[in-house]
């Protein structure tokens, strides 16, 4: 049986005197092994992309995390060197992609920057440095060269009882990692909060208009998909939604012939 295909967002990275369209391997590995799907990397080509032509060929969208932040001008803020780095070519690609994928009711999984992109794309705002707010914890990654230490489970999140995410993870408190400075400020219309940290930080949202699996998390389930039960359940549920979409897509193609 053919496997579903997942569009995976990329970053613009300078390396060896060139600009690379790149993504961390943990995301493509999680798609391949956690969701049992085929990852397809999307270059940051902005308006040069025909989004419908791309989406016609895939079954879902994964919005990856990144060291870069969404540019504040996109939600009424002001850019600063301290809040950077920025990746405006990624912004110009992912935000239109999100809006079109929502319109077409695609399975969507946003992670870290991906959640922030979702909120901005649909009309929300971001807190640029959440650790500077009174009563908020420091959600940044620990200073460490070892990635396992940086991505270690760091705090609890409460899953909203009776919500859509609870159907995947249960009405429970789970442990998650934490590697972010930005967070949801004003929640965008069309999103529902599915999980929060103990300090009130929004940790997961769902898309009201998209049935099935359509979530974004502030934590990084891709890193521990092979060993953490909650991370594995998220990617397995994403894979189920992808296969459902693939069957519907193939049925529609067959009917059109």
XYZ file of N, CA and C in Angstrom:
771
model
N 0.844 -1.191 0.000
C 0.000 0.000 0.000
C 0.884 1.247 0.000
N 0.505 2.225 -0.822
C 1.260 3.465 -0.854
C 1.115 4.214 0.475
N 2.147 4.982 0.799
C 2.124 5.764 2.026
C 1.714 7.207 1.721
N 1.076 7.873 2.690
C 0.734 9.281 2.494
C 1.986 10.150 2.471
N 1.838 11.317 1.885
C 2.952 12.256 1.745
C 2.673 13.493 2.597
N 3.688 13.926 3.335
C 3.561 15.075 4.237
C 4.474 16.203 3.774
N 3.914 17.380 3.599
C 4.684 18.565 3.270
C 5.348 19.082 4.543
N 6.675 19.215 4.535
C 7.440 19.617 5.713
C 8.082 20.975 5.456
N 7.803 21.942 6.317
C 8.362 23.285 6.134
C 9.868 23.282 6.379
N 10.550 24.220 5.739
C 11.999 24.339 5.856
C 12.380 25.754 6.291
N 13.659 25.907 6.601
C 14.246 27.211 6.925
C 15.248 27.588 5.844
N 15.570 28.865 5.769
C 16.711 29.319 4.977
C 17.923 29.373 5.899
N 18.962 28.584 5.561
C 20.149 28.493 6.394
C 21.389 28.832 5.568
N 22.222 29.797 6.010
C 23.489 30.058 5.315
C 24.533 29.004 5.703
N 25.185 28.428 4.698
C 26.194 27.402 4.956
C 27.139 27.328 3.767
N 28.444 27.403 4.060
C 29.481 27.272 3.026
C 29.309 28.281 1.900
N 28.841 29.468 2.227
C 28.695 30.503 1.223
C 27.436 30.394 0.385
N 26.550 29.452 0.742
C 25.291 29.276 0.028
C 24.120 29.427 0.987
N 22.943 29.620 0.418
C 21.710 29.560 1.197
C 21.059 28.200 0.955
N 20.756 27.496 2.057
C 20.161 26.169 1.986
C 18.709 26.221 2.464
N 17.854 25.458 1.805
C 16.509 25.195 2.307
C 16.639 23.920 3.140
N 16.513 24.040 4.453
C 16.927 22.947 5.331
C 15.910 22.680 6.430
N 15.960 21.441 6.966
C 15.112 21.064 8.091
C 15.891 20.086 8.957
N 15.673 20.146 10.265
C 16.336 19.236 11.195
C 15.836 17.815 10.964
N 16.749 16.859 11.017
C 16.409 15.481 10.666
C 15.353 14.880 11.578
N 15.236 15.349 12.825
C 14.262 14.763 13.753
C 12.841 14.869 13.211
N 12.540 15.922 12.474
C 11.186 16.090 11.939
C 10.892 15.083 10.831
N 11.826 14.930 9.899
C 11.581 13.985 8.816
C 11.591 12.550 9.342
N 12.428 12.273 10.357
C 12.440 10.937 10.962
C 11.112 10.645 11.662
N 10.564 11.647 12.341
C 9.293 11.446 13.051
C 8.151 11.205 12.074
N 8.170 11.891 10.935
C 7.155 11.647 9.908
C 7.303 10.235 9.351
N 8.535 9.858 9.034
C 8.772 8.562 8.402
C 8.465 7.401 9.336
N 8.871 7.513 10.595
C 8.761 6.382 11.515
C 7.592 6.511 12.494
N 7.291 7.735 12.932
C 6.191 7.926 13.871
C 4.833 7.966 13.208
N 4.768 8.576 12.011
C 3.502 8.681 11.275
C 3.421 7.693 10.124
N 4.509 6.994 9.849
C 4.584 6.033 8.746
C 4.165 6.693 7.438
N 4.794 7.838 7.152
C 4.469 8.614 5.960
C 5.759 9.061 5.287
N 5.613 9.648 4.119
C 6.760 10.108 3.343
C 6.900 11.622 3.496
N 8.019 12.102 4.073
C 8.213 13.549 4.193
C 8.685 14.165 2.879
N 8.105 15.295 2.541
C 8.472 16.028 1.331
C 8.789 17.461 1.749
N 10.043 17.860 1.613
C 10.469 19.171 2.082
C 10.002 20.272 1.130
N 9.421 21.320 1.709
C 8.907 22.448 0.930
C 9.912 23.596 0.965
N 10.451 24.015 -0.171
C 11.392 25.133 -0.172
C 10.689 26.454 0.147
N 11.444 27.393 0.679
C 10.896 28.705 1.054
C 10.892 29.626 -0.173
N 9.940 29.403 -1.057
C 9.869 30.160 -2.300
C 8.772 31.209 -2.294
N 8.033 31.309 -1.197
C 7.041 32.365 -1.068
C 6.024 32.384 -2.190
N 5.821 33.576 -2.778
C 4.792 33.765 -3.796
C 5.079 32.989 -5.077
N 6.296 32.493 -5.255
C 6.621 31.705 -6.444
C 5.981 30.323 -6.398
N 5.497 29.912 -5.230
C 4.851 28.613 -5.097
C 3.378 28.700 -5.475
N 2.923 27.747 -6.245
C 1.492 27.564 -6.478
C 1.016 26.582 -5.409
N 0.445 27.112 -4.333
C 0.120 26.280 -3.174
C -0.881 25.189 -3.502
N -1.857 25.474 -4.338
C -2.826 24.443 -4.682
C -2.178 23.307 -5.468
N -1.237 23.630 -6.339
C -0.536 22.582 -7.075
C 0.252 21.686 -6.128
N 0.837 22.293 -5.086
C 1.580 21.518 -4.092
C 0.621 20.676 -3.255
N -0.420 21.303 -2.725
C -1.341 20.595 -1.838
C -2.110 19.493 -2.558
N -2.303 19.639 -3.870
C -2.980 18.594 -4.633
C -2.213 17.275 -4.591
N -0.931 17.336 -4.251
C -0.071 16.164 -4.337
C 0.302 15.577 -2.971
N -0.201 16.170 -1.881
C 0.187 15.705 -0.547
C -1.058 15.451 0.294
N -0.824 14.903 1.493
C -1.933 14.507 2.364
C -1.941 15.211 3.718
N -0.964 16.064 3.958
C -0.921 16.783 5.224
C 0.261 17.717 5.258
N 0.316 18.533 6.324
C 1.349 19.556 6.465
C 1.957 19.477 7.858
N 3.290 19.453 7.916
C 4.016 19.549 9.178
C 4.779 20.862 9.201
N 4.497 21.699 10.195
C 5.162 22.990 10.372
C 6.199 22.831 11.464
N 7.459 22.899 11.099
C 8.555 22.562 11.998
C 8.932 23.708 12.930
N 9.673 23.361 13.957
C 10.284 24.361 14.820
C 11.535 24.938 14.178
N 12.057 25.986 14.785
C 13.244 26.641 14.235
C 13.828 27.586 15.276
N 15.102 27.923 15.122
C 15.701 28.958 15.975
C 15.173 30.345 15.620
N 14.706 30.528 14.405
C 14.208 31.843 13.998
C 12.824 32.098 14.579
N 12.476 33.366 14.681
C 11.164 33.795 15.167
C 10.351 34.411 14.033
N 9.033 34.294 14.143
C 8.152 34.972 13.194
C 8.387 36.478 13.295
N 8.487 37.150 12.154
C 8.804 38.583 12.177
C 7.669 39.357 12.835
N 7.977 40.215 13.833
C 6.922 40.930 14.571
C 6.048 41.840 13.727
N 6.553 42.306 12.584
C 5.739 43.178 11.745
C 4.486 42.466 11.244
N 4.482 41.147 11.280
C 3.340 40.371 10.796
C 2.197 40.315 11.800
N 2.444 40.768 13.042
C 1.362 40.809 14.027
C 1.352 42.128 14.795
N 1.878 43.170 14.180
C 1.801 44.502 14.765
C 2.879 44.834 15.756
N 3.943 44.045 15.805
C 5.036 44.304 16.725
C 6.212 44.966 16.035
N 7.289 45.130 16.804
C 8.496 45.757 16.281
C 9.660 44.783 16.387
N 10.418 44.689 15.304
C 11.574 43.799 15.285
C 12.711 44.394 16.104
N 13.527 43.524 16.674
C 14.710 43.952 17.409
C 15.783 42.887 17.264
N 17.019 43.299 17.415
C 18.123 42.344 17.320
C 18.015 41.281 18.410
N 17.567 41.682 19.592
C 17.462 40.739 20.701
C 16.418 39.677 20.446
N 15.359 40.027 19.717
C 14.275 39.073 19.466
C 14.567 38.147 18.291
N 15.563 38.465 17.465
C 15.890 37.644 16.308
C 16.527 36.317 16.709
N 16.961 35.554 15.719
C 16.963 35.857 14.290
C 15.589 35.675 13.656
N 15.419 36.262 12.476
C 14.192 36.133 11.715
C 14.459 35.387 10.406
N 13.412 34.905 9.804
C 13.506 34.202 8.528
C 12.275 34.601 7.718
N 12.362 35.771 7.079
C 11.185 36.316 6.404
C 10.786 35.492 5.181
N 11.731 34.794 4.575
C 11.379 33.952 3.429
C 10.567 32.739 3.897
N 10.865 32.233 5.070
C 10.022 31.171 5.623
C 8.641 31.739 5.950
N 8.589 32.896 6.618
C 7.291 33.521 6.925
C 6.442 33.668 5.668
N 7.078 34.120 4.576
C 6.354 34.358 3.337
C 5.881 33.091 2.653
N 6.372 31.948 3.123
C 5.962 30.662 2.584
C 4.947 29.978 3.485
N 5.249 29.915 4.780
C 4.410 29.117 5.680
C 3.084 29.790 6.009
N 3.052 31.096 6.158
C 1.788 31.729 6.550
C 0.716 31.587 5.473
N 1.032 31.853 4.190
C 0.024 31.572 3.158
C -0.323 30.080 3.070
N 0.680 29.220 3.275
C 0.425 27.775 3.250
C -0.577 27.385 4.323
N -0.409 27.910 5.526
C -1.326 27.588 6.628
C -2.749 27.987 6.274
N -2.905 29.208 5.783
C -4.258 29.689 5.473
C -4.918 28.824 4.398
N -4.147 28.421 3.391
C -4.732 27.601 2.327
C -4.997 26.180 2.805
N -4.105 25.629 3.616
C -4.315 24.276 4.136
C -5.545 24.223 5.034
N -5.783 25.285 5.803
C -6.981 25.343 6.642
C -8.225 25.424 5.758
N -8.190 26.261 4.733
C -9.328 26.380 3.824
C -9.673 25.038 3.186
N -8.636 24.241 2.910
C -8.849 22.957 2.243
C -8.971 21.793 3.229
N -8.996 22.101 4.535
C -9.258 21.111 5.583
C -8.223 19.983 5.602
N -6.959 20.350 5.499
C -5.884 19.363 5.524
C -5.514 18.973 6.948
N -5.059 17.737 7.173
C -4.398 17.425 8.441
C -3.165 18.325 8.598
N -3.048 18.954 9.765
C -1.952 19.892 10.023
C -1.353 19.577 11.388
N -0.028 19.609 11.462
C 0.667 19.432 12.738
C 1.738 20.514 12.820
N 1.537 21.508 13.701
C 2.518 22.562 13.915
C 3.298 22.315 15.188
N 4.592 22.588 15.159
C 5.456 22.351 16.314
C 6.285 23.599 16.593
N 6.213 24.100 17.819
C 6.994 25.241 18.324
C 6.814 26.467 17.417
N 7.788 26.820 16.583
C 7.582 27.942 15.666
C 6.327 27.704 14.823
N 6.064 26.425 14.530
C 4.871 26.097 13.770
C 3.591 26.555 14.440
N 3.512 26.426 15.765
C 2.337 26.927 16.492
C 2.271 28.448 16.391
N 3.407 29.097 16.524
C 3.431 30.552 16.463
C 3.043 31.045 15.068
N 3.503 30.345 14.028
C 3.113 30.690 12.662
C 1.601 30.552 12.475
N 1.041 29.469 13.005
C -0.399 29.237 12.903
C -1.164 30.397 13.524
N -0.756 30.807 14.717
C -1.479 31.878 15.408
C -1.387 33.190 14.645
N -0.207 33.503 14.107
C -0.039 34.739 13.347
C -0.782 34.661 12.013
N -0.692 33.526 11.331
C -1.339 33.378 10.019
C -2.842 33.602 10.099
N -3.449 33.229 11.240
C -4.897 33.328 11.378
C -5.346 34.582 12.130
N -4.403 35.486 12.409
C -4.792 36.779 12.961
C -4.476 37.018 14.418
N -3.691 36.140 15.036
C -3.312 36.326 16.434
C -1.989 37.057 16.583
N -1.549 37.202 17.828
C -0.282 37.877 18.114
C 0.594 36.979 18.987
N 1.851 37.400 19.146
C 2.808 36.629 19.933
C 3.394 37.468 21.065
N 3.727 36.799 22.148
C 4.579 37.366 23.190
C 6.009 37.111 22.746
N 6.816 38.153 22.630
C 8.144 37.968 22.048
C 9.147 37.344 23.017
N 9.041 37.620 24.296
C 9.971 37.048 25.286
C 9.150 36.677 26.514
N 8.580 35.476 26.485
C 7.628 35.089 27.530
C 8.279 35.040 28.907
N 9.563 34.745 28.961
C 10.247 34.627 30.259
C 10.372 35.971 30.977
N 10.106 37.066 30.276
C 10.207 38.388 30.894
C 8.901 38.827 31.557
N 7.838 38.069 31.400
C 6.553 38.427 32.006
C 6.483 37.933 33.444
N 5.922 38.748 34.314
C 5.746 38.351 35.708
C 4.877 37.105 35.797
N 5.316 36.172 36.601
C 4.540 34.965 36.826
C 4.759 33.869 35.808
N 5.550 34.127 34.769
C 5.820 33.096 33.765
C 7.174 32.445 34.042
N 7.252 31.163 33.746
C 8.506 30.458 33.895
C 9.415 30.754 32.707
N 10.652 30.363 32.815
C 11.586 30.484 31.704
C 11.412 29.238 30.831
N 10.841 29.431 29.652
C 10.555 28.308 28.760
C 11.701 28.017 27.794
N 12.800 28.723 27.942
C 13.920 28.494 27.040
C 14.633 27.180 27.361
N 15.347 26.667 26.359
C 16.093 25.431 26.542
C 17.262 25.662 27.489
N 17.664 24.640 28.242
C 18.851 24.782 29.079
C 20.102 24.932 28.222
N 21.099 25.629 28.764
C 22.371 25.767 28.060
C 23.108 24.442 28.127
N 23.221 23.772 27.000
C 23.888 22.473 26.957
C 24.262 22.150 25.526
N 25.393 21.461 25.351
C 25.795 21.012 24.027
C 25.093 19.718 23.643
N 24.700 18.950 24.647
C 24.038 17.672 24.406
C 22.566 17.906 24.083
N 22.106 17.418 22.930
C 20.729 17.667 22.516
C 19.721 16.961 23.414
N 20.056 15.796 23.931
C 19.140 15.121 24.852
C 18.880 15.978 26.078
N 19.893 16.700 26.534
C 19.719 17.590 27.679
C 18.867 18.798 27.299
N 19.065 19.334 26.120
C 18.289 20.490 25.677
C 16.817 20.133 25.494
N 16.558 18.927 25.010
C 15.191 18.502 24.729
C 14.588 17.659 25.848
N 15.218 17.673 27.011
C 14.698 16.884 28.134
C 13.314 17.386 28.552
N 12.472 16.470 29.031
C 11.153 16.854 29.531
C 11.337 17.812 30.699
N 10.663 18.973 30.630
C 10.988 20.076 31.535
C 9.861 20.493 32.464
N 8.596 20.342 32.041
C 7.489 20.779 32.885
C 6.209 20.082 32.449
N 5.155 20.270 33.233
C 3.861 19.659 32.941
C 3.030 20.569 32.036
N 2.137 19.966 31.279
C 1.050 20.715 30.650
C -0.261 20.008 30.980
N -1.303 20.802 31.106
C -2.635 20.272 31.393
C -3.419 20.209 30.079
N -3.874 19.018 29.726
C -4.691 18.844 28.536
C -6.118 19.285 28.870
N -6.717 20.105 28.005
C -8.067 20.614 28.260
C -9.065 19.458 28.311
N -9.768 19.290 29.431
C -10.714 18.165 29.556
C -11.798 18.230 28.477
N -12.054 17.092 27.855
C -13.091 17.024 26.849
C -12.739 17.620 25.508
N -11.517 18.125 25.373
C -11.117 18.742 24.115
C -10.705 17.728 23.067
N -10.365 18.227 21.899
C -9.981 17.335 20.805
C -8.640 16.656 21.072
N -7.709 17.386 21.686
C -6.413 16.779 21.989
C -6.548 15.689 23.045
N -7.513 15.860 23.940
C -7.750 14.839 24.970
C -8.162 13.505 24.351
N -8.760 13.548 23.167
C -9.136 12.305 22.493
C -7.906 11.544 22.018
N -6.801 12.268 21.855
C -5.542 11.635 21.438
C -4.688 11.256 22.645
N -4.603 12.174 23.616
C -3.687 11.990 24.738
C -4.383 11.654 26.059
N -5.727 11.783 26.087
C -6.445 11.557 27.328
C -6.544 12.840 28.134
N -7.536 12.883 29.044
C -7.688 14.038 29.944
C -6.646 13.913 31.034
N -5.446 14.369 30.751
C -4.341 14.093 31.661
C -3.351 15.244 31.677
N -2.455 15.174 32.617
C -1.301 16.066 32.657
C -0.108 15.286 32.130
N 0.596 15.855 31.169
C 1.756 15.169 30.610
C 3.000 16.029 30.785
N 4.145 15.402 30.697
C 5.426 16.103 30.768
C 5.906 16.405 29.356
N 6.416 17.626 29.143
C 6.883 18.046 27.821
C 8.227 18.752 27.948
N 8.908 18.878 26.811
C 10.126 19.679 26.785
C 9.767 21.141 26.521
N 10.769 22.001 26.551
C 10.493 23.438 26.463
C 11.708 24.139 25.887
N 11.568 24.692 24.672
C 12.710 25.314 23.989
C 12.266 26.563 23.235
N 11.509 27.433 23.901
C 10.981 28.587 23.167
C 11.051 29.859 23.998
N 11.111 30.985 23.279
C 11.066 32.309 23.885
C 9.757 32.999 23.574
N 9.221 32.733 22.393
C 7.952 33.326 22.005
C 6.807 32.414 22.420
N 5.619 32.992 22.534
C 4.434 32.220 22.902
C 3.201 32.935 22.372
N 2.075 32.239 22.380
C 0.818 32.831 21.946
C 0.467 34.019 22.835
N 0.166 35.141 22.218
C -0.329 36.306 22.941
C -1.843 36.356 22.815
N -2.332 37.103 21.832
C -3.767 37.101 21.509
C -4.064 35.885 20.643
N -4.965 35.035 21.114
C -5.286 33.826 20.367
C -6.057 34.191 19.097
N -5.657 33.599 17.982
C -6.299 33.896 16.704
C -7.721 33.361 16.662
N -8.620 34.061 15.963
C -9.950 33.504 15.715
C -9.818 32.174 14.977
N -10.664 31.223 15.345
C -10.616 29.936 14.672
C -9.710 28.917 15.318
N -9.055 29.303 16.416
C -8.232 28.363 17.174
C -8.833 28.153 18.557
N -8.663 26.950 19.091
C -9.089 26.634 20.461
C -7.897 26.128 21.247
N -7.790 26.556 22.498
C -6.695 26.112 23.358
C -6.947 24.668 23.782
N -5.945 23.829 23.601
C -6.052 22.408 23.925
C -5.153 21.990 25.082
N -4.178 22.829 25.445
C -3.300 22.513 26.569
C -2.616 23.789 27.028
N -2.351 23.873 28.330
C -1.658 25.029 28.904
C -0.602 24.562 29.893
N 0.445 25.373 30.044
C 1.447 25.137 31.078
C 0.910 25.636 32.409
N 1.593 25.282 33.477
C 1.149 25.680 34.810
C 1.148 27.192 34.997
N 1.951 27.911 34.201
C 1.983 29.380 34.311
C 0.992 30.056 33.374
N 0.155 29.273 32.698
C -0.857 29.831 31.808
C -0.448 29.942 30.356
N 0.790 29.623 30.025
C 1.248 29.694 28.644
C 0.499 28.670 27.787
N 0.008 29.122 26.631
C -0.684 28.219 25.721
C 0.321 27.227 25.146
N 0.032 25.940 25.312
C 0.963 24.897 24.879
C 0.448 24.084 23.697
N -0.837 24.153 23.403
C -1.371 23.445 22.234
C -2.687 24.080 21.826
N -2.937 24.077 20.517
C -4.191 24.596 19.970
C -4.707 23.620 18.918
N -5.999 23.747 18.603
C -6.600 23.023 17.490
C -7.273 24.023 16.568
N -7.534 23.583 15.334
C -8.166 24.413 14.317
C -9.659 24.101 14.306
N -10.480 25.077 14.597
C -11.926 24.848 14.660
C -12.490 24.374 13.326
N -11.950 24.881 12.218
C -12.534 24.620 10.906
C -12.077 23.311 10.283
N -11.056 22.662 10.885
C -10.484 21.460 10.277
C -10.866 20.244 11.118
N -11.631 19.306 10.570
C -11.985 18.110 11.326
C -10.788 17.167 11.457
N -10.885 16.236 12.383
C -9.814 15.258 12.527
C -8.585 15.853 13.179
N -7.408 15.417 12.746
C -6.148 15.850 13.353
C -5.727 17.187 12.765
N -5.784 18.229 13.570
C -5.328 19.556 13.172
C -4.915 20.280 14.445
N -3.646 20.111 14.829
C -3.136 20.619 16.095
C -1.796 21.318 15.893
N -1.459 22.162 16.864
C -0.113 22.711 16.958
C 0.292 22.695 18.425
N 1.519 22.271 18.695
C 2.035 22.204 20.058
C 3.228 23.131 20.212
N 3.366 23.706 21.415
C 4.524 24.542 21.680
C 5.747 23.686 22.018
N 5.520 22.473 22.461
C 6.639 21.567 22.760
C 7.033 20.776 21.516
N 8.055 19.932 21.663
C 8.668 19.210 20.555
C 8.463 17.706 20.674
N 7.329 17.166 20.230
C 7.125 15.725 20.303
C 7.976 14.940 19.311
N 8.473 15.614 18.268
C 9.273 14.884 17.268
C 10.548 14.303 17.861
N 11.095 14.959 18.906
C 12.395 14.539 19.420
C 12.322 13.211 20.162
N 11.201 12.973 20.866
C 11.078 11.772 21.689
C 10.028 10.810 21.143
N 9.742 10.890 19.844
C 8.667 10.058 19.295
C 8.958 8.565 19.451
N 10.239 8.194 19.539
C 10.588 6.795 19.669
C 10.559 6.261 21.080
N 10.418 7.144 22.085
C 10.502 6.667 23.473
C 9.445 7.243 24.407
N 8.807 8.345 24.059
C 7.804 8.982 24.912
C 6.410 8.635 24.407
N 5.561 8.104 25.285
C 4.251 7.598 24.864
C 3.378 8.693 24.266
N 3.352 9.886 24.887
C 2.504 10.965 24.367
C 2.976 11.423 22.992
N 4.287 11.529 22.809
C 4.832 11.928 21.507
C 4.483 10.901 20.444
N 4.612 9.631 20.790
C 4.292 8.563 19.834
C 2.819 8.587 19.458
N 1.939 8.829 20.437
C 0.506 8.869 20.139
C 0.164 10.021 19.209
N 0.816 11.163 19.394
C 0.553 12.309 18.529
C 0.903 11.993 17.080
N 2.085 11.445 16.849
C 2.485 11.168 15.477
C 1.708 9.996 14.882
N 1.342 9.029 15.709
C 0.517 7.930 15.204
C -0.853 8.445 14.767
N -1.448 9.353 15.557
C -2.747 9.928 15.200
C -2.630 10.797 13.954
N -1.523 11.518 13.824
C -1.268 12.295 12.608
C -1.217 11.359 11.404
N -0.514 10.234 11.558
C -0.434 9.261 10.476
C -1.796 8.710 10.090
N -2.638 8.423 11.071
C -3.997 7.928 10.775
C -4.778 8.949 9.958
N -4.664 10.229 10.344
C -5.370 11.284 9.616
C -4.834 11.419 8.192
N -3.539 11.265 8.032
C -2.937 11.337 6.698
C -3.459 10.222 5.793
N -3.557 9.020 6.340
C -4.042 7.898 5.533
C -5.516 8.079 5.163
N -6.277 8.643 6.074
C -7.678 8.938 5.744
C -7.760 9.948 4.606
N -6.947 10.991 4.690
C -6.944 12.009 3.641
C -6.481 11.411 2.319
N -5.469 10.550 2.368
C -4.964 9.931 1.147
C -6.044 9.100 0.460
N -6.798 8.326 1.243
C -7.873 7.525 0.655
C -8.932 8.417 0.011
N -9.276 9.505 0.689
C -10.271 10.428 0.136
C -9.748 11.083 -1.142
N -8.483 11.432 -1.149
C -7.883 12.059 -2.332
C -7.884 11.086 -3.515
N -7.490 9.853 -3.253
C -7.457 8.859 -4.329
C -8.863 8.543 -4.833
N -9.829 8.471 -3.902
C -11.213 8.222 -4.315
C -11.723 9.340 -5.223
N -11.364 10.590 -4.887
C -11.804 11.719 -5.697
C -11.160 11.689 -7.077
N -9.886 11.279 -7.137
C -9.204 11.171 -8.433
C -9.833 10.067 -9.276
N -10.153 8.938 -8.633
C -10.780 7.830 -9.358
C -12.141 8.240 -9.911
N -12.897 8.983 -9.086
C -14.227 9.403 -9.512
C -14.172 10.391 -10.672
N -13.086 11.159 -10.740
C -12.960 12.160 -11.792
C -12.530 11.565 -13.126
N -12.018 10.326 -13.102
C -11.544 9.696 -14.339
C -12.696 9.123 -15.162
